[in-house]
PDB file of N, CA, C and O in Angstrom:
ATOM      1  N   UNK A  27       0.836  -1.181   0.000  1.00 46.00           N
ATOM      2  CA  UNK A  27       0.000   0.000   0.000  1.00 46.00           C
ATOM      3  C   UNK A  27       0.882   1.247   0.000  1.00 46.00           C
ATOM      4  O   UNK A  27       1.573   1.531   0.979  1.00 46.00           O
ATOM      5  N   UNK A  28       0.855   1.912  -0.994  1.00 53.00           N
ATOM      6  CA  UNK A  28       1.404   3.814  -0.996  1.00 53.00           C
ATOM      7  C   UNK A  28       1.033   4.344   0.028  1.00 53.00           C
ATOM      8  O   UNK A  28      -0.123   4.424   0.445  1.00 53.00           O
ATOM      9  N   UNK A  29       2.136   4.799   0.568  1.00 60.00           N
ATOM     10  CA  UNK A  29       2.012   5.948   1.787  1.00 60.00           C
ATOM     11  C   UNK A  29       1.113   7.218   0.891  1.00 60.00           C
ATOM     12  O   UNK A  29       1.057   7.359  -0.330  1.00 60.00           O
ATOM     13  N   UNK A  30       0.656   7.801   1.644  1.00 62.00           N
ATOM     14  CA  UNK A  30      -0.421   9.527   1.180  1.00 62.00           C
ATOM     15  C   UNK A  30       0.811  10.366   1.205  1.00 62.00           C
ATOM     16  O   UNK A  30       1.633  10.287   2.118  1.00 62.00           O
ATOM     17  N   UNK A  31       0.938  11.265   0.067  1.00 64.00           N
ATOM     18  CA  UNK A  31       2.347  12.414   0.098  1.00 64.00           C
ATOM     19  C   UNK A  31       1.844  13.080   0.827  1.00 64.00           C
ATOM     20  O   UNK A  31       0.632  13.292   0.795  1.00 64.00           O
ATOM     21  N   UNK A  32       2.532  13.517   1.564  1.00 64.00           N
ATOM     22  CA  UNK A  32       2.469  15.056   2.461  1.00 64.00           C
ATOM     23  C   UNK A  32       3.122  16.033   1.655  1.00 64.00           C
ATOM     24  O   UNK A  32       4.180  16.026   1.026  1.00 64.00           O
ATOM     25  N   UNK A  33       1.828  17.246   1.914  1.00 61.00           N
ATOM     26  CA  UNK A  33       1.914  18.581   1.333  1.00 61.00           C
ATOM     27  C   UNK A  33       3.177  18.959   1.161  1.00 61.00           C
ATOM     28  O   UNK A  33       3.897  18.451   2.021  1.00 61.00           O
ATOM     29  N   UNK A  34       3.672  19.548   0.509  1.00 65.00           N
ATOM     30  CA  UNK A  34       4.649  20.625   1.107  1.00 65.00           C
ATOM     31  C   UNK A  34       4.589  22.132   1.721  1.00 65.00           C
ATOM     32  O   UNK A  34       4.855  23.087   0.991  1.00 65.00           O
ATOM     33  N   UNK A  35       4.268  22.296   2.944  1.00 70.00           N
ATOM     34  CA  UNK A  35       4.087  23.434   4.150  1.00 70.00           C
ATOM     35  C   UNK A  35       5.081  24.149   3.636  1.00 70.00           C
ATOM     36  O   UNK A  35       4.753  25.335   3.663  1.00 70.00           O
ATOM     37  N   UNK A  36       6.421  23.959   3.057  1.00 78.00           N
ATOM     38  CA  UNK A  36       7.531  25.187   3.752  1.00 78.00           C
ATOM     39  C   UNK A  36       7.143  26.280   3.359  1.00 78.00           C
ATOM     40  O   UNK A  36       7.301  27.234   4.120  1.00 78.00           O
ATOM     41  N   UNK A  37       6.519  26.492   2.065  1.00 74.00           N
ATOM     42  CA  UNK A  37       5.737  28.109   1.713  1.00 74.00           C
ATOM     43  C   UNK A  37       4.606  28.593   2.691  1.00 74.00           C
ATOM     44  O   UNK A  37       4.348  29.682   3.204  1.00 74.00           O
ATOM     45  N   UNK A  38       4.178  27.660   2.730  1.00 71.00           N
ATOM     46  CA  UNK A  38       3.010  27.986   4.024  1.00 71.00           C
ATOM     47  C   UNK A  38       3.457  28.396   5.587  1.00 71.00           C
ATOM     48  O   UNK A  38       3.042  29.461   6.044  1.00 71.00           O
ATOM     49  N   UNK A  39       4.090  27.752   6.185  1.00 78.00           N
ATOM     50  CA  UNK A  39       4.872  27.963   6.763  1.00 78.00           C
ATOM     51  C   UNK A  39       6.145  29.323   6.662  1.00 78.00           C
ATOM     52  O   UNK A  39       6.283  30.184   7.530  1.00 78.00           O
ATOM     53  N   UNK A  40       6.821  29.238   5.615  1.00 81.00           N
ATOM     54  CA  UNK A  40       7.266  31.103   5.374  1.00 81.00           C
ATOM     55  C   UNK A  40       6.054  32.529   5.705  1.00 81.00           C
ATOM     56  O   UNK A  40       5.967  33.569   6.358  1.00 81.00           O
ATOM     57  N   UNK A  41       5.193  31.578   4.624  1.00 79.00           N
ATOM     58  CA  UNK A  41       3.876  32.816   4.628  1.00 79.00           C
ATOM     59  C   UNK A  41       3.424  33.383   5.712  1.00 79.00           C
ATOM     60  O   UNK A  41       3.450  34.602   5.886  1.00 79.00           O
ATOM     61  N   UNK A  42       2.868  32.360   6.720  1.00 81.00           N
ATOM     62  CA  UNK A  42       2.735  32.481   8.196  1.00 81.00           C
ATOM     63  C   UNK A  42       3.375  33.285   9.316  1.00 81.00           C
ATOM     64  O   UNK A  42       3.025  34.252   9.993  1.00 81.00           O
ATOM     65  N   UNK A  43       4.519  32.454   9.242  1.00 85.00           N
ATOM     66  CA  UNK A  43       5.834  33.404   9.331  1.00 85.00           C
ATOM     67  C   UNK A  43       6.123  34.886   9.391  1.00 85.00           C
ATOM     68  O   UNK A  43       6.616  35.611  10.255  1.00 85.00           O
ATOM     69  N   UNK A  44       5.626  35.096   8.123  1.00 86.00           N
ATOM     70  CA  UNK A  44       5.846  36.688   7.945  1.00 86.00           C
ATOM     71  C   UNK A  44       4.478  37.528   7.958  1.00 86.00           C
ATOM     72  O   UNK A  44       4.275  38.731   7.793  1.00 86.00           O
ATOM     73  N   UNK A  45       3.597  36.433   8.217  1.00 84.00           N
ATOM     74  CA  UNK A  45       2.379  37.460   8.323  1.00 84.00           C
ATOM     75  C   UNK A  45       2.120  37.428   9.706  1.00 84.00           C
ATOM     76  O   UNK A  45       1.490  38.426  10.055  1.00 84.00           O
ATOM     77  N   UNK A  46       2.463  36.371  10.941  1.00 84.00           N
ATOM     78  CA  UNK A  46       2.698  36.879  12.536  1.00 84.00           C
ATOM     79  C   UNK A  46       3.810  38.121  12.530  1.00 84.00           C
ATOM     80  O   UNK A  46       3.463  38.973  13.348  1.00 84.00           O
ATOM     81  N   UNK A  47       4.903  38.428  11.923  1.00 88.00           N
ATOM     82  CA  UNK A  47       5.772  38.946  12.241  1.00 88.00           C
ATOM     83  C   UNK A  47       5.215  40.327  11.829  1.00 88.00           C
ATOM     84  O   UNK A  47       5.459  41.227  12.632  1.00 88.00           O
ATOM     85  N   UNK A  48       4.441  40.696  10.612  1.00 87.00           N
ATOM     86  CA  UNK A  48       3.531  41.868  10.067  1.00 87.00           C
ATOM     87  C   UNK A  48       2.681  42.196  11.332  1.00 87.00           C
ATOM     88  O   UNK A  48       2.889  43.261  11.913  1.00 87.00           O
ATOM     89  N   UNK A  49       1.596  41.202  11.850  1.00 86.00           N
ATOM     90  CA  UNK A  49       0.818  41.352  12.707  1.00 86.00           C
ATOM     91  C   UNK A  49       1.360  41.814  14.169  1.00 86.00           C
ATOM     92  O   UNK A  49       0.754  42.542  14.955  1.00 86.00           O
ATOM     93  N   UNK A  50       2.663  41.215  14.358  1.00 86.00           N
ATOM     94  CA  UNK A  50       2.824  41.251  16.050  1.00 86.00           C
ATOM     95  C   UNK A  50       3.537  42.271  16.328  1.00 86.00           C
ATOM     96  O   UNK A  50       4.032  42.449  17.442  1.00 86.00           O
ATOM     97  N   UNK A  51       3.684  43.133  15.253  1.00 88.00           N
ATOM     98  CA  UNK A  51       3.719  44.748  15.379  1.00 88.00           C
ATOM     99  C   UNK A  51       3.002  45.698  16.278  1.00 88.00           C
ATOM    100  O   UNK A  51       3.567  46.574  16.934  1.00 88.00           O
ATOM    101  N   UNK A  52       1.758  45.471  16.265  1.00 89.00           N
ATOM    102  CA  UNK A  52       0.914  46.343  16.656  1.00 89.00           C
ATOM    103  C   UNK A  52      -0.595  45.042  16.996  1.00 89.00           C
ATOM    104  O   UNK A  52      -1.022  44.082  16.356  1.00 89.00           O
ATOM    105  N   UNK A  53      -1.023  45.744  18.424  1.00 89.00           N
ATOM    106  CA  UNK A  53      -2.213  44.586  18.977  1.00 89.00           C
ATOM    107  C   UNK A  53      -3.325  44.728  17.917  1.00 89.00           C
ATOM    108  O   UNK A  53      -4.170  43.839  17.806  1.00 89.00           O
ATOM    109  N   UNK A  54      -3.342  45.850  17.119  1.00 91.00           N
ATOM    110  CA  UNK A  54      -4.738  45.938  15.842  1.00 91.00           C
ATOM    111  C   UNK A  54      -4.866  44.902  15.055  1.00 91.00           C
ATOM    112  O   UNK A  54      -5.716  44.088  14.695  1.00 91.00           O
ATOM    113  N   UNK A  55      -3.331  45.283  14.833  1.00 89.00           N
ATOM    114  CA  UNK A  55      -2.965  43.813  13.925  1.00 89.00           C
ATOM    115  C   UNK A  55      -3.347  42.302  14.077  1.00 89.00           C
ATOM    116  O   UNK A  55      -3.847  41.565  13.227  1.00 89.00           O
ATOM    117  N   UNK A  56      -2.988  42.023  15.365  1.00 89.00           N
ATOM    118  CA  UNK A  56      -3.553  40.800  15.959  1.00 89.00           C
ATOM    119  C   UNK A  56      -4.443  40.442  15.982  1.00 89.00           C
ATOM    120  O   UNK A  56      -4.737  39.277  15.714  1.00 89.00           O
ATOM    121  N   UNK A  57      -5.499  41.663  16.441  1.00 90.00           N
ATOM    122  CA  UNK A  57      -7.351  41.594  16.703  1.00 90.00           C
ATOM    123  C   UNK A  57      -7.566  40.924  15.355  1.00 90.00           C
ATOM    124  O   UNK A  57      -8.001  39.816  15.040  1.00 90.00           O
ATOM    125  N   UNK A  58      -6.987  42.262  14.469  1.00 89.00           N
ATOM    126  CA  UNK A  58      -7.525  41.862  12.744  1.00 89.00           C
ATOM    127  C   UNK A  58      -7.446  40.203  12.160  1.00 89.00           C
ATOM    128  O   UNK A  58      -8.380  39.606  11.626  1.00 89.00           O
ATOM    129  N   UNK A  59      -6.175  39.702  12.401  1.00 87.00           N
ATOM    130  CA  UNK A  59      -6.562  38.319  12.216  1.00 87.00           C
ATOM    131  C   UNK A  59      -6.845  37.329  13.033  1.00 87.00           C
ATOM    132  O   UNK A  59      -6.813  36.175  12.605  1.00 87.00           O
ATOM    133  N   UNK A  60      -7.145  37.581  14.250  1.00 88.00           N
ATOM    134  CA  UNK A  60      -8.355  36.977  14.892  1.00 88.00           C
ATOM    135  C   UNK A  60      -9.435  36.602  14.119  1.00 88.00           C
ATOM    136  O   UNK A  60      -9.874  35.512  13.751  1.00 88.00           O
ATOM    137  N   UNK A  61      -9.893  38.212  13.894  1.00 92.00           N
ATOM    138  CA  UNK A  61     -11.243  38.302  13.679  1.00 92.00           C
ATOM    139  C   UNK A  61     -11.337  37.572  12.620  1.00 92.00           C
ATOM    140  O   UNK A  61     -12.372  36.907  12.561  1.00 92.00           O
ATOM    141  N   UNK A  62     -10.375  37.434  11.486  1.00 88.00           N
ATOM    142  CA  UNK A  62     -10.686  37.091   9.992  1.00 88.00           C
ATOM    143  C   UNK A  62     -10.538  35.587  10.009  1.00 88.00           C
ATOM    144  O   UNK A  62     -11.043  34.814   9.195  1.00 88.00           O
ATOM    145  N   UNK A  63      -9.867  35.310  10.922  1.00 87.00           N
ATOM    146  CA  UNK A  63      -9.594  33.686  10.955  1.00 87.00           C
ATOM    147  C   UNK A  63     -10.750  32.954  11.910  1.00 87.00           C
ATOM    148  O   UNK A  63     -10.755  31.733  12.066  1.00 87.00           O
ATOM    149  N   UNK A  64     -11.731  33.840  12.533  1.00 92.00           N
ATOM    150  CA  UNK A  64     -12.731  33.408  13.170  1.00 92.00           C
ATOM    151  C   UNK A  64     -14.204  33.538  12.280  1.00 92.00           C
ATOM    152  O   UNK A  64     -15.188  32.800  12.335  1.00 92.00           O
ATOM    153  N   UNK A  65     -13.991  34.646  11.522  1.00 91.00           N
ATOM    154  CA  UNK A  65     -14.824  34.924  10.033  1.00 91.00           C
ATOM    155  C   UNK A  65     -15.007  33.257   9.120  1.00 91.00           C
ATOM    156  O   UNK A  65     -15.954  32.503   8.897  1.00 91.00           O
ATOM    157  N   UNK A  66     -13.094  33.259   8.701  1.00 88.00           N
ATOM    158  CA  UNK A  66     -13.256  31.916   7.980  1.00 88.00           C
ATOM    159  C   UNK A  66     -13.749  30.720   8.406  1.00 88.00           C
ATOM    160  O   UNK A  66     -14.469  29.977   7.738  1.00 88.00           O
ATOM    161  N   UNK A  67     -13.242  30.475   9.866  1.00 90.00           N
ATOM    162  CA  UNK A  67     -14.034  29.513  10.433  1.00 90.00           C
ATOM    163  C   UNK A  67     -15.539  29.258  10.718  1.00 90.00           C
ATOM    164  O   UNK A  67     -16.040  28.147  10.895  1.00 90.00           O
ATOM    165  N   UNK A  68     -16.176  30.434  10.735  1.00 91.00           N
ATOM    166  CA  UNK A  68     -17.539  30.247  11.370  1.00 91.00           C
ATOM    167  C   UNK A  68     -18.347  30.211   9.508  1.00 91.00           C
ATOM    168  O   UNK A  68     -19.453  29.699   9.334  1.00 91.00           O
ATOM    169  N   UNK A  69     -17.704  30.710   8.581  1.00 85.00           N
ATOM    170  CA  UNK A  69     -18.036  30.504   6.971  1.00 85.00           C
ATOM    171  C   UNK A  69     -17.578  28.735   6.780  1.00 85.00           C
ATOM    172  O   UNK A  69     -18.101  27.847   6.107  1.00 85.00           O
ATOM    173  N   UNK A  70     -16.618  28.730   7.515  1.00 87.00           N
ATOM    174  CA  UNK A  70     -16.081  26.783   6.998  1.00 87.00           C
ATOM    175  C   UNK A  70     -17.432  25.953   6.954  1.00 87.00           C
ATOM    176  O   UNK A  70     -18.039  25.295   6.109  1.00 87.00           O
ATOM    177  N   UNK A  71     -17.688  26.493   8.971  1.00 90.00           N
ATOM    178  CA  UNK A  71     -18.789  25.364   9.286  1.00 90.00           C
ATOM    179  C   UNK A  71     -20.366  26.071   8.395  1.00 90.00           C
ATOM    180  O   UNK A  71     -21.274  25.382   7.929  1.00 90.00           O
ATOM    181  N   UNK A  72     -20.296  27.291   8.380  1.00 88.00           N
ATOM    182  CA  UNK A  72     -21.786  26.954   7.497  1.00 88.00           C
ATOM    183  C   UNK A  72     -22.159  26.590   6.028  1.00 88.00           C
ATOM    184  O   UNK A  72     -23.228  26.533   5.421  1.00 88.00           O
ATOM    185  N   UNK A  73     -20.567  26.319   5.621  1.00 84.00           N
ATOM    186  CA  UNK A  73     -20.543  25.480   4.158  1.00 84.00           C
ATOM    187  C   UNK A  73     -20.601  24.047   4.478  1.00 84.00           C
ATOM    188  O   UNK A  73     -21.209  23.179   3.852  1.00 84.00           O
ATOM    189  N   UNK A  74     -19.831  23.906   5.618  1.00 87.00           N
ATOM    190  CA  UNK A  74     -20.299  22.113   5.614  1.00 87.00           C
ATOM    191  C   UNK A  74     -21.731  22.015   6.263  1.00 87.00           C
ATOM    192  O   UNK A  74     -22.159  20.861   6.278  1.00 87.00           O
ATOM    193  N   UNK A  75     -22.275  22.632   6.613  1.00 89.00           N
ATOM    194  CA  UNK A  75     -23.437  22.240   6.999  1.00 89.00           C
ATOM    195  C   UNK A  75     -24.772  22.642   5.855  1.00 89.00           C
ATOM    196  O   UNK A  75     -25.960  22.390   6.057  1.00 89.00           O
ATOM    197  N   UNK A  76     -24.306  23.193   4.870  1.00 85.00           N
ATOM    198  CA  UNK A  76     -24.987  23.357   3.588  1.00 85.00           C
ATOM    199  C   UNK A  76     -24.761  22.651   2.989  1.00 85.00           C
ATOM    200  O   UNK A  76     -25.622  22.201   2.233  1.00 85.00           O
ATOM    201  N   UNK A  77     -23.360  22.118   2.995  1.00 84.00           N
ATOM    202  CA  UNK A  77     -23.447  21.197   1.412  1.00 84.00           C
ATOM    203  C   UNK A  77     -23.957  19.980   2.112  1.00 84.00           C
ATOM    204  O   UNK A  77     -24.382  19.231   1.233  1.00 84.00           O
ATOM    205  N   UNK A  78     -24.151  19.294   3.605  1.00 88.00           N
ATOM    206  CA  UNK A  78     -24.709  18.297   3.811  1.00 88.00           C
ATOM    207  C   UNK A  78     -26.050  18.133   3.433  1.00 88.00           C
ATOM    208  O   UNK A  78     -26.577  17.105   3.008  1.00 88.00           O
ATOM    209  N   UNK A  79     -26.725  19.596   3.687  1.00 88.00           N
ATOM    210  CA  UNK A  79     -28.017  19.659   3.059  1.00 88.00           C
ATOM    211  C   UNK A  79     -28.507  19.433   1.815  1.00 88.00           C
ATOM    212  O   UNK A  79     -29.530  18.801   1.554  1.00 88.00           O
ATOM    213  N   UNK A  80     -27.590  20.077   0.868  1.00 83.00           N
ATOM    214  CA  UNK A  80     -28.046  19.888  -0.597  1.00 83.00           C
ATOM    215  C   UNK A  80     -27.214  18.691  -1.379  1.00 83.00           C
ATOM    216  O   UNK A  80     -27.401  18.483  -2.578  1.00 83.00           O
ATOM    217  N   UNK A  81     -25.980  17.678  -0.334  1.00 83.00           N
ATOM    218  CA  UNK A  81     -25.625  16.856  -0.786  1.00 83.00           C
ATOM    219  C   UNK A  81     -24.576  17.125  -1.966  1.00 83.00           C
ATOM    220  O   UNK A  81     -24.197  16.279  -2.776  1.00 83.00           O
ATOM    221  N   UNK A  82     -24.258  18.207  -1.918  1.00 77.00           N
ATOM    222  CA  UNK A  82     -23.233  18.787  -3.214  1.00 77.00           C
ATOM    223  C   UNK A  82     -21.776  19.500  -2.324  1.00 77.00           C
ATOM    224  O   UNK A  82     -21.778  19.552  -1.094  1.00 77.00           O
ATOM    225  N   UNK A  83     -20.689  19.972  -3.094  1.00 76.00           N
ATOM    226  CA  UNK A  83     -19.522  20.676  -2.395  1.00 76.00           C
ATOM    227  C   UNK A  83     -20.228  22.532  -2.658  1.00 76.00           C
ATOM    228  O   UNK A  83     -20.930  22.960  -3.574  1.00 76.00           O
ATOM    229  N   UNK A  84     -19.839  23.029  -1.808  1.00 73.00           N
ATOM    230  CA  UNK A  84     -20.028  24.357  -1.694  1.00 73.00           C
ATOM    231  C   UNK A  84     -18.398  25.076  -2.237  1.00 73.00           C
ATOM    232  O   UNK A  84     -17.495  24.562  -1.577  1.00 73.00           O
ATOM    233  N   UNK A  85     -17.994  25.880  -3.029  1.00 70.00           N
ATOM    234  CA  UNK A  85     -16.785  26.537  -3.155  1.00 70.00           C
ATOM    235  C   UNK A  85     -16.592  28.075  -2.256  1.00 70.00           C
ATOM    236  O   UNK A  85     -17.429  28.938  -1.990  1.00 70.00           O
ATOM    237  N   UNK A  86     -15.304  27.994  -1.976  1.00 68.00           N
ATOM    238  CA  UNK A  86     -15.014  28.759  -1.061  1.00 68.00           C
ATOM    239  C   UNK A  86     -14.707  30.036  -1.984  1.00 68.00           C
ATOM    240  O   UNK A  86     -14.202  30.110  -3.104  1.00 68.00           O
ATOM    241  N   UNK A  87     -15.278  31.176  -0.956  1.00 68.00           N
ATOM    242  CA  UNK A  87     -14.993  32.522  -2.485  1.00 68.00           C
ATOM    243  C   UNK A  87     -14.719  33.785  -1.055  1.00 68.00           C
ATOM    244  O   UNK A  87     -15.227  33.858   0.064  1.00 68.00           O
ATOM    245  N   UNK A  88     -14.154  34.251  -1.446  1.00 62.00           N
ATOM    246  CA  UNK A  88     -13.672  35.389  -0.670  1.00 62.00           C
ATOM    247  C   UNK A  88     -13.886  36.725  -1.633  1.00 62.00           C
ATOM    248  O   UNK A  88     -13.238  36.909  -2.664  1.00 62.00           O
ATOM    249  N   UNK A  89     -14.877  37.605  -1.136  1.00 67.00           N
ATOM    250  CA  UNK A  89     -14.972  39.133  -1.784  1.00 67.00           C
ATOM    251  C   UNK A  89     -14.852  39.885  -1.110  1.00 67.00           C
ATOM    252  O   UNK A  89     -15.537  40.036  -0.098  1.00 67.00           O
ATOM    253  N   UNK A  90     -13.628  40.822  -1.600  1.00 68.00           N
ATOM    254  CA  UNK A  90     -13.710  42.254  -0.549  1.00 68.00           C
ATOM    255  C   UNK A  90     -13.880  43.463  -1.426  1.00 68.00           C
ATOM    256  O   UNK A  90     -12.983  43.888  -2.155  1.00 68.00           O
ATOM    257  N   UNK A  91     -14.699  43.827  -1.353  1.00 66.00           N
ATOM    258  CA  UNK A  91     -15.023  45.055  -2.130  1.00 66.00           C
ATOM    259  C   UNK A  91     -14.876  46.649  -0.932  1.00 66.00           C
ATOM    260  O   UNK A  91     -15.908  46.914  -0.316  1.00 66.00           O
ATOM    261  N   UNK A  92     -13.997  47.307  -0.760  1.00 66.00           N
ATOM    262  CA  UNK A  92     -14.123  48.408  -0.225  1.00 66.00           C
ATOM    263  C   UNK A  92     -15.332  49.819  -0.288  1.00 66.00           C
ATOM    264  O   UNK A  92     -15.907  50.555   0.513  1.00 66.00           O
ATOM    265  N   UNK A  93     -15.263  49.634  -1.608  1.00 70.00           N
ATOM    266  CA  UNK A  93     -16.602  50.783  -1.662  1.00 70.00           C
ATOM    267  C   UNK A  93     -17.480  50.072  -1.771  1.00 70.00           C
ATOM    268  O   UNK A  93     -18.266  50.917  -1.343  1.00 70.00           O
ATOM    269  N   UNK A  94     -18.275  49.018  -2.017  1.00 65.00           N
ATOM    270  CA  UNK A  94     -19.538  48.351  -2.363  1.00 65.00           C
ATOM    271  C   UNK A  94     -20.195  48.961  -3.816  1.00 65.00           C
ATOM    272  O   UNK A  94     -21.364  49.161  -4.144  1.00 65.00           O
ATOM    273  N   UNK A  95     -19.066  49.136  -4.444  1.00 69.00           N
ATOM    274  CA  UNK A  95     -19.602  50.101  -5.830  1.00 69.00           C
ATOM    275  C   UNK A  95     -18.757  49.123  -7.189  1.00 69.00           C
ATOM    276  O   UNK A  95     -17.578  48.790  -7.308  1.00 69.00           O
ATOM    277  N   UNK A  96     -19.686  48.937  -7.865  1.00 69.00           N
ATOM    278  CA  UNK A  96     -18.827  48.092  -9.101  1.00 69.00           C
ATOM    279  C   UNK A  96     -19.254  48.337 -10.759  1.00 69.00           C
ATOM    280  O   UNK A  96     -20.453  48.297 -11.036  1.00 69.00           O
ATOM    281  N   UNK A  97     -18.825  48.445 -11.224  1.00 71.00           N
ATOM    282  CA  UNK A  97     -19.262  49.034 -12.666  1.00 71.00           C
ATOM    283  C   UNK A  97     -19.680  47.841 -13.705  1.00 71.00           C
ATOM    284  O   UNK A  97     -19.997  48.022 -14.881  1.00 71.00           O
ATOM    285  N   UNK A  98     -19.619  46.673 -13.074  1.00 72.00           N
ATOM    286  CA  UNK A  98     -20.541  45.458 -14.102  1.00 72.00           C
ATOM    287  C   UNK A  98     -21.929  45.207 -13.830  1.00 72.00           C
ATOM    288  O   UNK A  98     -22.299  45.362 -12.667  1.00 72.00           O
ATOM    289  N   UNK A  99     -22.661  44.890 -14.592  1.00 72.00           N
ATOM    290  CA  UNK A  99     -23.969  44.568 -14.605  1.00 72.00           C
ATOM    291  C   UNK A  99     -24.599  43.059 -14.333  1.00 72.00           C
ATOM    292  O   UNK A  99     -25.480  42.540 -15.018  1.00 72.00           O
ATOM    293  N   UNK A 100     -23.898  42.423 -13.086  1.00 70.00           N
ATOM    294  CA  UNK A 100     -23.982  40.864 -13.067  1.00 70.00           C
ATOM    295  C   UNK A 100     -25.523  40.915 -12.310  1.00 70.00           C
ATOM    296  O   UNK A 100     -25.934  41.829 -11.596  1.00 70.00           O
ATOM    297  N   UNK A 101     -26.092  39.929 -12.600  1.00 67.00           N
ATOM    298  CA  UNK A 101     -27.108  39.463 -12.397  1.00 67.00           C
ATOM    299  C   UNK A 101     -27.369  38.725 -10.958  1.00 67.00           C
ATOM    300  O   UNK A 101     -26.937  37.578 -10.836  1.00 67.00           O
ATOM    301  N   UNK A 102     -28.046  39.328  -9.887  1.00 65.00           N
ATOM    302  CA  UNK A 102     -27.980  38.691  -8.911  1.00 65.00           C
ATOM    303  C   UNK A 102     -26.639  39.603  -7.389  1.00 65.00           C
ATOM    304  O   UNK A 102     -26.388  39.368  -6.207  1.00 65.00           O
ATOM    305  N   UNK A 103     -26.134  40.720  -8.527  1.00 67.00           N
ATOM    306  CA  UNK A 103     -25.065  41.309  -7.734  1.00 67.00           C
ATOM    307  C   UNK A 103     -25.298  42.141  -6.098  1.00 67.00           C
ATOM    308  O   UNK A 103     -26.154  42.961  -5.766  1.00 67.00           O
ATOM    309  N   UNK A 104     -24.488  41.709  -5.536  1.00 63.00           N
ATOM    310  CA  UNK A 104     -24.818  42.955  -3.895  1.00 63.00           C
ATOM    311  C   UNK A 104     -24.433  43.760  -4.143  1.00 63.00           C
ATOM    312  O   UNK A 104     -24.353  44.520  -3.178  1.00 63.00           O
ATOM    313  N   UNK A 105     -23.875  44.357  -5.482  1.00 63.00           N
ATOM    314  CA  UNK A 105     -23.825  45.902  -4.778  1.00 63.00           C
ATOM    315  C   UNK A 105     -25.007  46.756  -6.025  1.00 63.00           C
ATOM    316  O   UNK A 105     -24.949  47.907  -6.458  1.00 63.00           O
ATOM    317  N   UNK A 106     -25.874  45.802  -6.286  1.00 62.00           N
ATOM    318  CA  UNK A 106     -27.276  46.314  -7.447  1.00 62.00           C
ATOM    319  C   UNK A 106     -28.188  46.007  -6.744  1.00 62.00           C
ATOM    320  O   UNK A 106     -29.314  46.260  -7.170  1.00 62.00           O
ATOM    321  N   UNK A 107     -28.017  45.203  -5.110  1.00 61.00           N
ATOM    322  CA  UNK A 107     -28.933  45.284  -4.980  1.00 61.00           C
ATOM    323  C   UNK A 107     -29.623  46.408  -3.779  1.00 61.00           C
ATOM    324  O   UNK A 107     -30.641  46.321  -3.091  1.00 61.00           O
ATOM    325  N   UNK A 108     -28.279  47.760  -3.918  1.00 57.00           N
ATOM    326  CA  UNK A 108     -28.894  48.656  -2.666  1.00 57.00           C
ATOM    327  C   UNK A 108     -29.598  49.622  -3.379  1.00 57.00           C
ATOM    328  O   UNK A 108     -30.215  50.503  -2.781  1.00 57.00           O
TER     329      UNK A 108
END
């Protein structure tokens, strides 16, 4: 039986790295990815608990729009619908 490859972390691990070392500058910093890593988590569990519902995978999408203002005409869009 094949062993399962393990990832390779060391970029992940760099990344990390330098984004505690960005953060542990200043306590804002810290709060901020708290908050965002408690954001992703509490979005994790209400995708797995959707896609159990509809029996399908849910994809993970991250939008940050600063102004809430966008110049395409998509169908279904949040920022057409204020």
């Amino acid at each position: 039986m094949a062993e399962k490859e393990k990832p390779d972390c060391s970029l992940m691990w760099m990344w990390g790295k330098s984004l505690w070392k960005w953060a542990s500058a200043s306590p804002r910093r810290v709060l901020f990815l708290v908050r965002v890593g408690w954001r992703f988590g509490l979005a994790y569990r209400r995708r797995v608990r959707h896609a159990r519902r509809i029996s399908g995978p849910i994809p993970m999408v991250l939008a940050i729009s600063p102004t809430m203002h966008c110049n395409y005409r998509c169908a279904g869009c949040y920022s057409r619908a204020r």
